[in-house]
XYZ file of C-alpha atoms in Angstrom:
780
model
C -2.363 -3.261 -14.430
C -2.043 -2.423 -10.831
C -4.809 -4.260 -9.081
C -6.439 -4.641 -5.764
C -9.324 -6.499 -4.333
C -11.529 -3.304 -4.486
C -11.402 0.219 -5.793
C -9.203 2.353 -3.653
C -6.970 5.352 -4.263
C -3.589 3.758 -5.094
C -1.807 7.071 -4.314
C -2.536 6.825 -0.579
C -2.430 3.122 -0.254
C 1.128 3.118 1.130
C 0.984 6.150 3.374
C 2.638 5.367 6.709
C 4.000 2.024 5.499
C 7.544 1.009 4.674
C 8.680 -1.650 2.155
C 12.101 -3.262 1.941
C 13.374 -4.839 -1.276
C 16.272 -7.259 -1.427
C 17.780 -9.585 -4.058
C 19.063 -12.938 -2.940
C 20.671 -16.045 -4.315
C 22.124 -16.275 -7.801
C 21.676 -13.108 -9.812
C 19.520 -12.830 -12.876
C 19.054 -10.191 -15.569
C 15.944 -8.227 -15.018
C 16.237 -8.057 -11.236
C 17.101 -4.396 -11.489
C 13.955 -3.660 -13.532
C 11.989 -5.300 -10.705
C 13.804 -3.335 -7.985
C 13.232 -0.095 -9.938
C 9.536 -0.782 -10.259
C 9.144 -1.667 -6.545
C 10.923 1.597 -5.519
C 9.090 3.805 -7.875
C 5.558 2.335 -7.443
C 6.160 2.180 -3.635
C 7.030 5.895 -3.639
C 4.032 6.621 -5.821
C 1.659 4.984 -3.330
C 3.094 7.200 -0.563
C 5.180 4.373 1.131
C 8.825 4.635 2.242
C 11.006 2.189 0.251
C 14.301 0.770 1.526
C 17.071 -1.048 -0.381
C 18.612 -4.045 1.498
C 22.059 -4.385 0.028
C 23.690 -7.784 -0.245
C 20.566 -9.895 0.228
C 19.824 -11.553 3.427
C 23.357 -10.834 4.744
C 22.466 -7.109 4.673
C 19.258 -7.793 6.480
C 21.190 -9.541 9.239
C 24.091 -7.090 9.392
C 21.801 -4.068 9.227
C 23.404 -0.629 9.594
C 24.443 0.916 6.279
C 23.071 -2.083 4.346
C 19.531 -0.941 4.842
C 19.079 2.479 3.108
C 16.134 4.523 2.004
C 15.699 4.659 -1.786
C 14.785 7.716 -3.778
C 13.137 8.090 -7.191
C 16.534 9.059 -8.811
C 18.447 6.265 -7.081
C 17.004 3.754 -9.566
C 17.539 5.750 -12.691
C 19.630 4.074 -15.431
C 19.176 0.664 -13.700
C 16.918 -0.766 -16.202
C 19.464 -1.771 -18.753
C 21.960 -3.212 -16.320
C 22.395 -6.924 -15.944
C 22.898 -8.500 -12.524
C 21.545 -6.861 -9.443
C 22.754 -3.326 -8.428
C 21.886 -3.769 -4.830
C 24.050 -6.922 -4.601
C 23.248 -10.470 -3.581
C 25.063 -12.860 -1.344
C 24.529 -16.532 -0.230
C 23.890 -16.098 3.479
C 24.545 -18.713 6.081
C 23.621 -16.461 9.011
C 19.976 -16.194 7.981
C 19.581 -19.941 8.037
C 20.059 -19.872 11.911
C 17.363 -18.376 14.177
C 19.963 -16.170 15.691
C 20.482 -14.516 12.332
C 16.852 -14.149 11.746
C 16.449 -12.491 15.181
C 18.969 -9.895 14.138
C 17.162 -9.356 10.784
C 13.857 -8.912 12.592
C 15.398 -6.304 14.866
C 16.804 -4.365 11.975
C 13.439 -4.295 10.221
C 11.591 -3.184 13.246
C 14.035 -0.336 13.997
C 13.460 0.902 10.486
C 9.661 0.563 10.823
C 9.600 -1.934 7.936
C 6.788 -4.571 7.924
C 6.741 -5.302 4.195
C 9.384 -7.348 2.519
C 9.839 -7.950 -1.143
C 12.285 -10.755 -1.858
C 13.586 -11.309 -5.408
C 15.454 -14.527 -5.768
C 15.231 -18.325 -6.353
C 13.180 -20.976 -4.452
C 15.702 -21.126 -1.657
C 15.535 -17.439 -0.979
C 11.738 -17.531 -1.097
C 11.510 -20.453 1.260
C 13.748 -18.572 3.717
C 11.378 -15.593 3.531
C 8.434 -17.841 4.460
C 10.164 -19.353 7.416
C 10.993 -15.777 8.612
C 7.370 -14.818 8.344
C 6.095 -17.923 10.211
C 8.420 -17.211 13.112
C 7.806 -13.430 13.198
C 5.637 -13.325 16.339
C 8.187 -15.585 18.196
C 11.021 -13.394 17.172
C 9.145 -10.268 18.389
C 8.519 -11.926 21.751
C 12.205 -12.825 22.087
C 13.252 -9.287 21.253
C 10.840 -7.707 23.768
C 12.014 -10.268 26.410
C 15.720 -9.359 25.719
C 14.774 -5.662 26.029
C 16.002 -4.976 22.485
C 12.561 -3.488 21.416
C 9.691 -1.993 23.362
C 6.300 -3.660 23.411
C 5.034 -0.561 21.642
C 7.475 -1.220 18.784
C 6.272 -4.901 18.773
C 2.705 -3.867 18.519
C 3.423 -1.532 15.609
C 5.202 -4.399 13.724
C 2.820 -7.069 14.810
C 2.979 -8.893 11.390
C 5.215 -9.165 8.427
C 3.940 -9.179 4.913
C 6.066 -11.062 2.340
C 5.862 -11.103 -1.529
C 8.316 -13.016 -3.644
C 9.402 -12.444 -7.224
C 11.207 -15.270 -8.850
C 14.530 -14.318 -10.318
C 16.357 -17.338 -11.630
C 17.787 -17.966 -15.135
C 16.910 -21.689 -14.881
C 13.126 -21.144 -14.891
C 12.908 -23.858 -12.272
C 10.123 -22.536 -10.117
C 6.761 -24.191 -10.544
C 3.738 -22.040 -11.085
C 5.529 -19.327 -13.001
C 5.648 -19.444 -16.829
C 8.778 -17.442 -16.946
C 11.125 -16.414 -14.129
C 13.091 -13.174 -14.283
C 16.292 -13.749 -16.258
C 15.327 -16.807 -18.232
C 14.668 -14.991 -21.477
C 17.960 -13.051 -21.202
C 19.911 -16.260 -20.539
C 18.359 -17.728 -23.656
C 19.574 -14.601 -25.530
C 23.157 -15.204 -24.356
C 22.963 -18.901 -25.255
C 21.511 -18.337 -28.722
C 24.132 -15.688 -29.519
C 26.804 -18.352 -28.828
C 24.954 -21.097 -30.665
C 24.675 -18.865 -33.762
C 28.388 -18.114 -33.602
C 29.284 -21.737 -33.127
C 27.072 -22.841 -35.961
C 29.010 -20.788 -38.476
C 32.450 -22.236 -37.413
C 31.061 -25.730 -37.119
C 29.718 -25.622 -40.705
C 33.040 -24.396 -42.045
C 34.800 -27.507 -40.586
C 31.950 -30.130 -40.563
C 32.199 -30.345 -36.819
C 30.064 -31.729 -34.047
C 29.566 -29.332 -31.071
C 28.515 -30.381 -27.624
C 27.170 -27.351 -25.644
C 26.700 -27.490 -21.967
C 24.209 -25.002 -20.570
C 23.138 -24.220 -16.982
C 20.306 -26.046 -15.198
C 21.311 -28.304 -12.389
C 17.861 -29.607 -11.669
C 15.858 -28.039 -14.550
C 16.260 -28.626 -18.210
C 14.341 -25.618 -19.396
C 17.300 -23.686 -20.881
C 18.626 -26.797 -22.610
C 15.271 -27.720 -24.025
C 14.345 -24.272 -25.395
C 17.820 -23.928 -26.762
C 17.480 -27.241 -28.607
C 14.117 -26.274 -29.901
C 15.241 -22.810 -31.014
C 18.480 -23.989 -32.851
C 17.146 -27.358 -34.123
C 19.716 -29.397 -32.200
C 20.187 -33.050 -33.025
C 19.883 -34.190 -29.377
C 19.248 -32.743 -26.022
C 19.944 -34.142 -22.583
C 17.670 -32.929 -19.773
C 17.432 -34.070 -16.150
C 13.596 -34.454 -16.307
C 13.633 -36.965 -19.188
C 16.698 -39.182 -19.314
C 17.318 -41.031 -22.608
C 16.127 -44.556 -22.907
C 18.516 -47.610 -22.649
C 20.900 -47.923 -25.588
C 20.686 -44.197 -26.177
C 24.279 -44.312 -27.309
C 23.334 -46.360 -30.499
C 20.423 -44.084 -31.088
C 22.372 -40.807 -30.780
C 25.139 -42.043 -33.173
C 22.526 -43.205 -35.676
C 20.789 -39.754 -35.543
C 24.127 -37.865 -36.042
C 25.097 -39.908 -39.149
C 21.567 -39.644 -40.576
C 21.724 -35.832 -40.211
C 25.141 -35.835 -41.950
C 23.643 -38.208 -44.583
C 20.929 -35.716 -45.358
C 23.643 -33.219 -46.315
C 24.053 -31.263 -43.035
C 27.597 -30.120 -42.367
C 27.262 -29.960 -38.597
C 25.715 -31.603 -35.499
C 24.724 -29.724 -32.361
C 24.049 -31.574 -29.039
C 22.814 -29.590 -26.143
C 23.566 -30.940 -22.487
C 21.982 -29.476 -19.317
C 24.588 -29.500 -16.525
C 22.251 -31.733 -14.532
C 21.736 -34.325 -17.279
C 21.390 -37.963 -16.016
C 20.763 -41.395 -17.533
C 17.807 -43.541 -16.436
C 19.900 -44.929 -13.560
C 20.506 -41.405 -12.211
C 24.103 -41.488 -13.324
C 25.369 -38.029 -14.608
C 25.853 -37.596 -18.327
C 28.564 -34.960 -18.936
C 29.439 -33.097 -22.072
C 32.834 -34.848 -22.077
C 31.180 -38.241 -21.968
C 29.130 -37.306 -25.025
C 32.224 -36.006 -26.847
C 34.244 -39.133 -26.305
C 31.295 -41.290 -27.358
C 31.008 -39.419 -30.727
C 34.721 -39.377 -31.316
C 35.078 -43.112 -30.450
C 32.147 -44.400 -32.421
C 31.874 -42.049 -35.342
C 35.366 -40.454 -35.532
C 33.709 -36.950 -35.984
C 35.734 -33.850 -35.241
C 33.974 -32.955 -31.911
C 34.359 -29.846 -29.711
C 32.886 -29.066 -26.282
C 31.816 -25.656 -25.095
C 30.749 -25.059 -21.561
C 28.810 -21.791 -21.362
C 28.962 -21.218 -17.614
C 28.432 -17.807 -16.127
C 28.160 -16.042 -19.516
C 24.467 -17.014 -19.251
C 23.957 -14.886 -16.238
C 25.641 -11.887 -17.738
C 24.883 -9.116 -20.196
C 22.075 -6.723 -20.488
C 18.511 -7.929 -19.830
C 16.339 -8.658 -22.803
C 13.168 -6.419 -23.485
C 11.008 -9.315 -22.147
C 12.830 -9.535 -18.832
C 12.663 -5.749 -18.322
C 8.954 -5.697 -18.973
C 8.524 -8.854 -16.848
C 10.506 -7.348 -14.024
C 8.727 -4.053 -14.142
C 5.285 -5.603 -14.253
C 6.028 -8.068 -11.429
C 7.567 -5.252 -9.386
C 4.369 -3.295 -9.607
C 2.167 -6.207 -8.797
C 4.390 -7.021 -5.754
C 3.915 -3.555 -4.319
C 0.081 -3.864 -4.602
C 0.115 -7.406 -3.108
C 2.170 -6.120 -0.102
C 0.087 -3.100 0.616
C -3.115 -4.965 0.379
C -1.826 -7.800 2.546
C -3.378 -8.599 5.937
C -2.222 -10.903 8.668
C -4.389 -13.643 7.045
C -3.085 -13.542 3.525
C -0.497 -16.154 2.855
C 2.981 -15.046 1.581
C 2.546 -14.957 -2.245
C 4.581 -15.055 -5.440
C 3.844 -12.644 -8.156
C 4.102 -14.238 -11.522
C 3.062 -14.027 -15.155
C 0.930 -16.643 -16.831
C 0.470 -15.971 -20.589
C 0.357 -12.238 -20.279
C -1.671 -12.030 -17.169
C -0.145 -10.995 -13.858
C -1.150 -13.499 -11.167
C -0.571 -14.064 -7.462
C 0.149 -17.602 -6.200
C 0.689 -18.849 -2.592
C 4.412 -19.079 -2.113
C 4.501 -22.351 -0.237
C 2.300 -24.136 -2.743
C 4.832 -23.202 -5.517
C 7.713 -24.230 -3.371
C 6.039 -27.540 -2.607
C 5.539 -28.425 -6.321
C 9.055 -27.393 -7.019
C 10.154 -29.836 -4.352
C 7.836 -32.529 -5.716
C 9.696 -32.294 -9.069
C 12.972 -32.973 -7.409
C 11.433 -35.829 -5.459
C 9.878 -37.407 -8.525
C 13.232 -37.279 -10.238
C 15.015 -38.775 -7.242
C 12.426 -41.602 -7.288
C 12.934 -41.980 -11.064
C 9.358 -41.062 -11.813
C 10.328 -39.039 -14.774
C 7.000 -38.821 -16.440
C 5.581 -37.276 -13.325
C 8.406 -34.830 -13.157
C 7.679 -33.620 -16.683
C 4.024 -33.127 -15.862
C 4.748 -31.241 -12.662
C 6.959 -28.795 -14.655
C 3.775 -27.659 -16.265
C 2.051 -27.713 -19.664
C 4.373 -25.200 -21.291
C 7.412 -27.438 -20.524
C 5.593 -30.538 -21.649
C 4.617 -28.940 -24.926
C 8.126 -27.768 -25.648
C 9.348 -31.358 -25.046
C 6.723 -32.919 -27.303
C 7.394 -30.524 -30.150
C 11.170 -30.960 -29.852
C 10.785 -34.753 -29.779
C 8.545 -34.841 -32.827
C 10.901 -32.648 -34.815
C 14.053 -34.398 -33.778
C 13.152 -38.029 -33.145
C 10.426 -39.153 -35.437
C 11.321 -40.508 -38.774
C 9.185 -39.577 -41.728
C 6.882 -42.542 -42.550
C 7.460 -44.642 -45.586
C 3.735 -44.509 -46.614
C 2.589 -41.060 -47.732
C -0.706 -39.471 -46.665
C -1.497 -38.426 -50.272
C -2.056 -34.840 -49.229
C -0.137 -31.714 -50.409
C 0.174 -28.656 -48.337
C 1.624 -25.222 -49.379
C 3.280 -22.643 -47.139
C 3.585 -18.956 -47.945
C 4.726 -15.677 -46.394
C 2.615 -12.629 -46.789
C 3.185 -8.925 -45.883
C 6.419 -7.435 -44.593
C 9.388 -9.600 -43.375
C 9.379 -10.536 -39.655
C 12.038 -12.386 -37.749
C 10.842 -15.797 -36.912
C 8.998 -16.462 -40.133
C 11.634 -18.921 -41.232
C 11.411 -20.891 -38.001
C 7.657 -21.172 -38.573
C 8.154 -22.342 -42.155
C 10.792 -24.887 -41.130
C 8.598 -26.278 -38.472
C 5.574 -26.492 -40.878
C 7.608 -28.223 -43.555
C 9.131 -30.763 -41.235
C 6.019 -31.592 -39.178
C 4.205 -31.869 -42.531
C 6.792 -34.371 -43.842
C 6.551 -36.347 -40.492
C 2.800 -36.500 -40.946
C 3.417 -38.002 -44.448
C 2.396 -34.987 -46.552
C 4.209 -33.490 -49.491
C 5.072 -29.917 -48.694
C 5.271 -27.086 -51.194
C 6.960 -23.763 -50.777
C 5.345 -20.709 -52.427
C 7.631 -17.694 -53.168
C 6.630 -14.036 -52.909
C 3.226 -14.518 -51.179
C -0.131 -14.465 -52.943
C 1.518 -13.053 -56.055
C 3.750 -16.069 -56.304
C 0.799 -18.399 -55.761
C -0.862 -16.654 -58.705
C 2.286 -16.796 -60.924
C 3.063 -20.457 -60.092
C 6.296 -19.784 -58.029
C 5.743 -22.964 -56.254
C 8.131 -25.838 -55.678
C 8.149 -28.995 -53.494
C 10.463 -28.546 -50.478
C 12.087 -31.381 -48.616
C 13.515 -31.961 -45.082
C 16.902 -30.521 -45.849
C 15.505 -27.559 -47.783
C 14.723 -25.802 -44.493
C 17.896 -26.799 -42.686
C 19.355 -24.174 -40.478
C 16.374 -21.829 -41.028
C 15.513 -21.151 -37.338
C 18.261 -18.663 -36.768
C 17.857 -16.608 -39.952
C 15.967 -13.253 -40.048
C 13.727 -11.942 -42.727
C 11.801 -14.265 -45.072
C 13.626 -16.997 -47.030
C 10.588 -17.687 -49.150
C 10.263 -14.070 -50.171
C 7.144 -12.053 -49.043
C 4.909 -9.403 -50.601
C 2.025 -7.270 -49.470
C 0.017 -8.069 -52.637
C -3.540 -9.249 -51.900
C -5.180 -12.098 -53.757
C -8.524 -10.519 -54.869
C -7.415 -9.662 -58.392
C -5.655 -13.024 -58.911
C -8.314 -15.424 -57.726
C -8.568 -17.166 -61.155
C -4.857 -17.794 -61.435
C -4.656 -18.784 -57.726
C -7.423 -21.368 -58.234
C -5.718 -22.740 -61.420
C -2.414 -23.220 -59.535
C -4.103 -24.797 -56.536
C -5.532 -27.252 -59.122
C -2.283 -27.771 -61.104
C -0.176 -28.447 -57.946
C -3.051 -30.376 -56.399
C -2.850 -28.363 -53.222
C -5.072 -29.557 -50.390
C -4.366 -26.943 -47.747
C -2.694 -23.539 -47.335
C -0.570 -22.268 -44.362
C -0.297 -18.573 -44.571
C 2.275 -16.930 -42.335
C 2.284 -13.180 -42.209
C 0.791 -9.895 -40.986
C -2.387 -7.968 -41.359
C -2.357 -8.764 -45.184
C -2.291 -12.501 -44.425
C -5.565 -12.090 -42.483
C -7.326 -9.792 -45.044
C -5.906 -11.818 -47.941
C -7.272 -15.041 -46.452
C -10.747 -13.400 -46.011
C -10.621 -12.548 -49.754
C -9.793 -16.211 -50.474
C -12.789 -17.228 -48.429
C -15.104 -14.850 -50.217
C -13.800 -16.371 -53.458
C -14.997 -19.785 -52.455
C -18.458 -19.183 -53.821
C -17.082 -18.566 -57.310
C -14.013 -20.945 -57.398
C -14.391 -24.422 -56.081
C -10.684 -24.835 -55.909
C -10.609 -22.391 -53.014
C -12.703 -24.672 -50.900
C -9.691 -26.039 -49.096
C -8.689 -25.474 -45.468
C -6.374 -22.548 -44.710
C -4.746 -21.412 -41.454
C -3.094 -18.000 -40.764
C -0.063 -17.720 -38.397
C 0.451 -14.105 -37.384
C 3.863 -12.877 -38.174
C 4.551 -9.127 -38.079
C 6.736 -6.750 -36.108
C 3.663 -4.442 -35.569
C 1.670 -7.079 -33.521
C -1.497 -5.801 -35.106
C -3.231 -8.968 -36.198
C -6.642 -9.659 -34.575
C -7.091 -12.841 -32.618
C -3.598 -12.992 -31.180
C -1.924 -11.200 -28.234
C 1.502 -11.709 -29.823
C 2.699 -12.169 -33.352
C 6.015 -13.698 -34.569
C 8.643 -10.899 -35.039
C 7.361 -8.391 -32.514
C 9.708 -9.615 -29.789
C 12.739 -9.268 -32.105
C 11.710 -5.784 -33.127
C 11.227 -4.834 -29.532
C 14.626 -5.884 -28.614
C 16.179 -3.981 -31.509
C 14.358 -0.800 -30.477
C 15.230 -1.271 -26.849
C 18.954 -1.823 -27.605
C 19.023 1.233 -29.786
C 17.306 3.371 -27.047
C 19.935 2.138 -24.482
C 22.723 3.358 -26.718
C 21.029 6.643 -27.376
C 20.390 7.176 -23.666
C 24.074 6.443 -23.092
C 25.073 9.108 -25.491
C 23.009 11.639 -23.543
C 24.603 10.629 -20.238
C 27.791 12.473 -21.292
C 26.179 15.608 -22.661
C 23.502 16.069 -20.047
C 20.088 17.840 -20.561
C 19.271 16.176 -23.738
C 15.906 14.854 -24.885
C 15.631 12.167 -27.645
C 12.607 11.731 -29.757
C 12.527 8.371 -31.428
C 10.070 7.181 -34.003
C 9.128 3.512 -34.132
C 7.277 1.335 -36.689
C 3.950 -0.326 -36.075
C 1.570 1.237 -38.578
C -1.350 2.454 -36.367
C -0.543 -0.021 -33.643
C 1.178 1.468 -30.647
C 2.437 -1.873 -29.232
C 6.108 -1.410 -30.122
C 6.231 2.242 -28.929
C 4.406 1.337 -25.675
C 6.469 -1.793 -24.900
C 9.818 -0.269 -25.928
C 8.853 2.633 -23.645
C 8.462 0.149 -20.844
C 11.795 -1.624 -21.600
C 13.855 1.558 -22.244
C 12.328 3.675 -19.435
C 10.818 6.309 -21.722
C 9.272 9.503 -20.365
C 6.457 9.367 -22.877
C 5.140 7.203 -25.767
C 2.720 8.702 -28.233
C 0.406 6.254 -29.996
C -2.679 6.375 -32.119
C -4.823 4.395 -29.709
C -4.581 6.954 -26.999
C -5.360 10.321 -28.687
C -3.300 13.319 -27.411
C -3.609 17.052 -27.783
C -1.337 20.032 -27.747
C -2.197 20.287 -24.046
C -0.691 16.823 -23.481
C 2.449 17.759 -25.379
C 2.788 20.870 -23.288
C 2.400 18.818 -20.084
C 5.152 16.418 -21.241
C 7.509 19.334 -22.013
C 6.909 20.779 -18.497
C 7.426 17.356 -17.039
C 10.868 17.108 -18.682
C 11.719 20.581 -17.660
C 11.168 19.489 -14.011
C 13.153 16.369 -14.599
C 16.215 18.318 -15.788
C 16.360 19.969 -12.323
C 17.053 16.573 -10.723
C 20.181 14.449 -11.125
C 18.679 12.658 -14.087
C 19.454 14.975 -16.950
C 18.082 13.187 -20.052
C 14.811 12.283 -21.487
C 13.462 9.711 -23.965
C 10.285 10.142 -25.873
C 8.895 7.425 -28.281
C 6.455 8.212 -31.035
C 4.697 5.542 -33.151
C 4.911 6.362 -36.789
C 1.197 6.959 -37.367
C 0.071 8.197 -34.007
C -1.096 11.497 -35.478
C -1.447 12.972 -38.943
C -0.417 16.480 -37.855
C 1.772 16.002 -34.779
C 4.507 14.400 -36.759
C 7.923 13.509 -35.398
C 9.310 16.841 -36.832
C 6.422 18.708 -35.229
C 7.094 17.170 -31.781
C 10.838 17.710 -32.257
C 10.309 21.408 -33.185
C 7.864 21.902 -30.325
C 10.193 20.328 -27.721
C 13.205 22.202 -29.094
C 11.374 25.609 -28.800
C 9.756 24.961 -25.451
C 12.934 23.481 -24.020
C 15.235 26.192 -25.207
C 17.865 26.991 -22.571
C 16.748 24.020 -20.469
C 17.414 21.039 -22.700
C 18.315 20.362 -26.390
C 16.566 17.767 -28.541
C 17.749 15.215 -31.059
C 15.508 12.923 -33.255
C 15.950 9.434 -34.620
C 13.708 7.564 -37.021
C 14.633 3.867 -36.543
C 13.064 2.701 -39.830
C 13.654 -0.798 -41.346
C 16.275 -1.980 -38.925
C 13.219 -2.921 -36.864
C 12.182 -5.626 -39.454
C 15.762 -7.134 -39.694
C 18.078 -8.988 -37.394
C 18.445 -12.433 -36.092
C 15.252 -13.726 -34.454
C 15.185 -13.716 -30.626
C 14.787 -17.069 -28.822
C 11.095 -16.096 -28.162
C 10.365 -15.644 -31.815
C 12.207 -18.842 -32.905
C 10.393 -20.877 -30.281
C 7.058 -19.192 -30.869
C 7.395 -19.661 -34.626
C 8.361 -23.311 -34.207
C 5.508 -24.138 -32.014
C 2.881 -22.142 -33.994
C 4.084 -23.919 -37.140
C 3.901 -27.392 -35.599
C 0.447 -26.697 -34.105
C -0.933 -25.326 -37.450
C 0.132 -28.426 -39.400
C -1.364 -30.807 -36.901
C -4.693 -28.898 -37.110
C -4.393 -28.914 -40.936
C -3.823 -32.663 -41.007
C -7.123 -33.129 -39.099
C -9.013 -30.662 -41.129
C -7.937 -32.117 -44.537
C -8.949 -35.593 -43.461
C -12.324 -34.205 -42.211
C -13.014 -32.488 -45.482
C -12.049 -35.484 -47.717
C -14.825 -36.973 -49.801
C -13.816 -39.814 -52.222
C -10.201 -38.484 -52.557
C -11.360 -34.907 -53.055
C -11.225 -32.041 -50.599
C -14.143 -29.845 -50.033
C -14.062 -27.236 -47.286
C -16.693 -24.581 -47.267
C -17.466 -24.013 -43.574
C -16.273 -21.041 -41.477
C -14.111 -23.207 -39.272
C -12.080 -24.545 -42.287
C -10.372 -21.203 -42.450
C -8.851 -20.255 -39.070
C -6.255 -17.949 -37.445
C -3.982 -19.550 -34.896
C -3.497 -16.965 -32.146
C -2.148 -16.830 -28.551
C -5.053 -15.670 -26.266
C -4.180 -14.943 -22.595
C -2.817 -18.360 -21.757
C -3.330 -20.701 -24.646
C -2.945 -21.136 -28.403
C -6.356 -21.207 -30.065
C -7.805 -21.611 -33.579
C -10.428 -19.003 -34.412
C -12.507 -18.894 -37.630
C -11.444 -15.778 -39.646
C -14.992 -14.819 -40.076
C -15.499 -14.451 -36.329
C -12.530 -12.060 -36.140
C -14.077 -9.572 -38.605
C -16.230 -7.945 -35.999
C -13.063 -7.482 -33.714
C -11.191 -5.567 -36.414
C -10.825 -1.962 -37.375
C -9.930 -2.518 -41.084
C -9.321 1.143 -41.868
C -6.479 1.418 -39.325
C -5.484 -2.278 -39.610
C -5.971 -2.898 -35.895
C -7.766 -5.176 -33.496
C -10.447 -3.301 -31.649
C -9.410 -4.680 -28.267
C -5.642 -4.742 -27.294
C -4.548 -6.259 -24.072
C -1.385 -4.198 -23.601
C -3.299 -0.867 -23.489
C -4.031 -1.451 -19.808
C -0.240 -1.384 -19.115
C -0.033 2.281 -20.343
C -0.839 3.934 -16.915
C 2.117 2.017 -15.485
C 4.457 3.525 -18.115
C 3.357 6.971 -16.812
C 3.811 6.089 -13.169
C 7.317 4.796 -13.684
C 8.036 8.066 -15.485
C 6.802 10.008 -12.399
C 3.481 11.256 -13.773
C 0.906 12.025 -11.171
C -2.060 9.981 -12.478
C -4.780 8.144 -10.832
C -4.942 4.345 -11.208
C -7.909 2.015 -11.712
C -7.159 -0.815 -9.354
C -10.475 -2.530 -9.727
C -9.429 -5.496 -11.847
C -8.163 -7.719 -9.072
C -5.402 -10.283 -9.420
C -6.845 -12.772 -7.019
C -4.699 -15.314 -5.304
C -4.886 -18.415 -7.541
C -3.947 -21.867 -6.594
C -1.092 -23.739 -8.341
C -2.817 -27.146 -8.339
C -5.904 -25.702 -10.118
C -3.600 -23.715 -12.475
C -2.022 -26.891 -13.765
C -5.048 -27.651 -16.094
C -5.609 -24.286 -17.717
C -1.987 -23.272 -17.763
C -0.384 -21.472 -20.744
C 0.518 -23.921 -23.355
C 2.851 -22.005 -25.591
């Protein structure tokens, strides 16, 4: 939400002020979404907003490079990669002479607020500029370039930074703009390479970007189950060559037809000597004689259209940046707007830059453990899960416990990644793992088989559910289920699925009083495109569905660009949950999104039609309206289509699309693969502890509330919550959590679509401090 330190009228906050926005340094997908949000929210608050073309170079050169932006000038920008206003590496701005020219250009345009979107170099430059501001003013007055009156009007400069960098190398931010899209590009290529490598039994060495930061390499390795990853923060130990070759031949020995090795371009060994992809290739060829190929991804990673996540991230950060600028005083430090978990936060710019520099210094001093810690908990967690999955051999002694994994509800992309991670981490913990086919029904019918390490090979990149999934609830099968738990000697259940996984598990709990066999621990991992499971802000599969909807909306909008004056009405899935419709509305730039959680009347529909009629008079002659499938019993998609067609007659014509089951299919996005992998790993580690805790003389007896939990992501961390505690938070009739975090983003959607609404800015995003943030940081 838009937030300030106190309640004020957001619509007059910017009156009499001017904001300039520039993109600097390397481009990143999603920068345009941020620029669009800064422009539109700036205009909404009554401020004037200026584009600075070509980054700092444009600021120094002035003239035509600094142009006032209008509402329409940022239309259709959302789905474009790169940066539309241009970016340049600028030497002039590094010299005081250049900064003097830049200050002059800003003052002549009456601009005292600067929003910089770029990497750490660009943001450090902005801070220097701010620190020198009063000195620069004095010089300009002295030289007679500006009057002392002009100097007084521009007595201080406010600066807010947004981090746009595909490397995700800026400390203090969970995700920088562009990182998710870069991962999308990388995964598309990894998936394509996997198929050819399997055909020929090849080894592929992939080099990804990241000169000083291994984030892209690490997440790629985690998401594709690579055999080995080289990152600058954690060089391999001595004799890594032996270890690597042993790993590769072991993988082949287990029946795998390919090996994948990921190398970050900045990879080094423990002596600081670079490890290149060619080095790795020649090692594998020389020692193992495997057919090996190198692919260097290069600038492909910066290209292409931004993912849904980056568009929403850019938009939310752009909004927060405007608020931070307009609330700024001479005493507030320059800040960075960032996302932590799903909370927008502000951090002092120079603290973040300092920690980012500390990482580089720690690496230069070969203090690699420290470098890993400084990168933050999220990075460390990724590294630990990857290492466990890739480098630890299953123990020779077994734990004696058997765990079963099942999928429940509708298929969701990323379920297979979660199952793979459960099975492999379980085997590493010494358990025997069992796969249950077709959900609770399969558990009742005995469709259960032991599954080994190789049984889940290559599952991360596969959509749908390999185990098979059903919506059937267990209540009527409790007797058969108990018998099978006893026959297969199952000590714990991992249930991956949607709302039925939650309600079904509650039914199993209720059955504990009658059937002793059900007194075993179970854990639910939310996986559904609808994102409607209580106890978790995100569920596996929602990100993939969101990207599918967004891409489809892009194409549909494009078709309207040719015909002009056309409004599309698109129906999305989600049951009663409006998450997909709202977030896709954000990512695709919709004019309205109708959802069940926010009741609407015929009057609201009329207002929307009038709003679109007005829009058709501007240069933007197309409209996009999203409707959640169950938002209203009577205002159906057909009804809304007919109403719009009738009311818009002669002004615009309408088309409708029902997206349907394509939203449940498709290859999982990097986020869903990663999220699934980490949730699976965390669930099994919890289960290992629980099973041991409930063991009595070789038997398991679990009958407490905390022996049946749901693992969910709450704000900034993954937490286990007893299922019973979540009952009070649930609307069972509509299969919804009673509180949903994303509803507070809805007003933003309306502002970005030019609705004149008032904003509650009371929930402040205070300036936090990065050192304190380390401890409570997001750990997904």
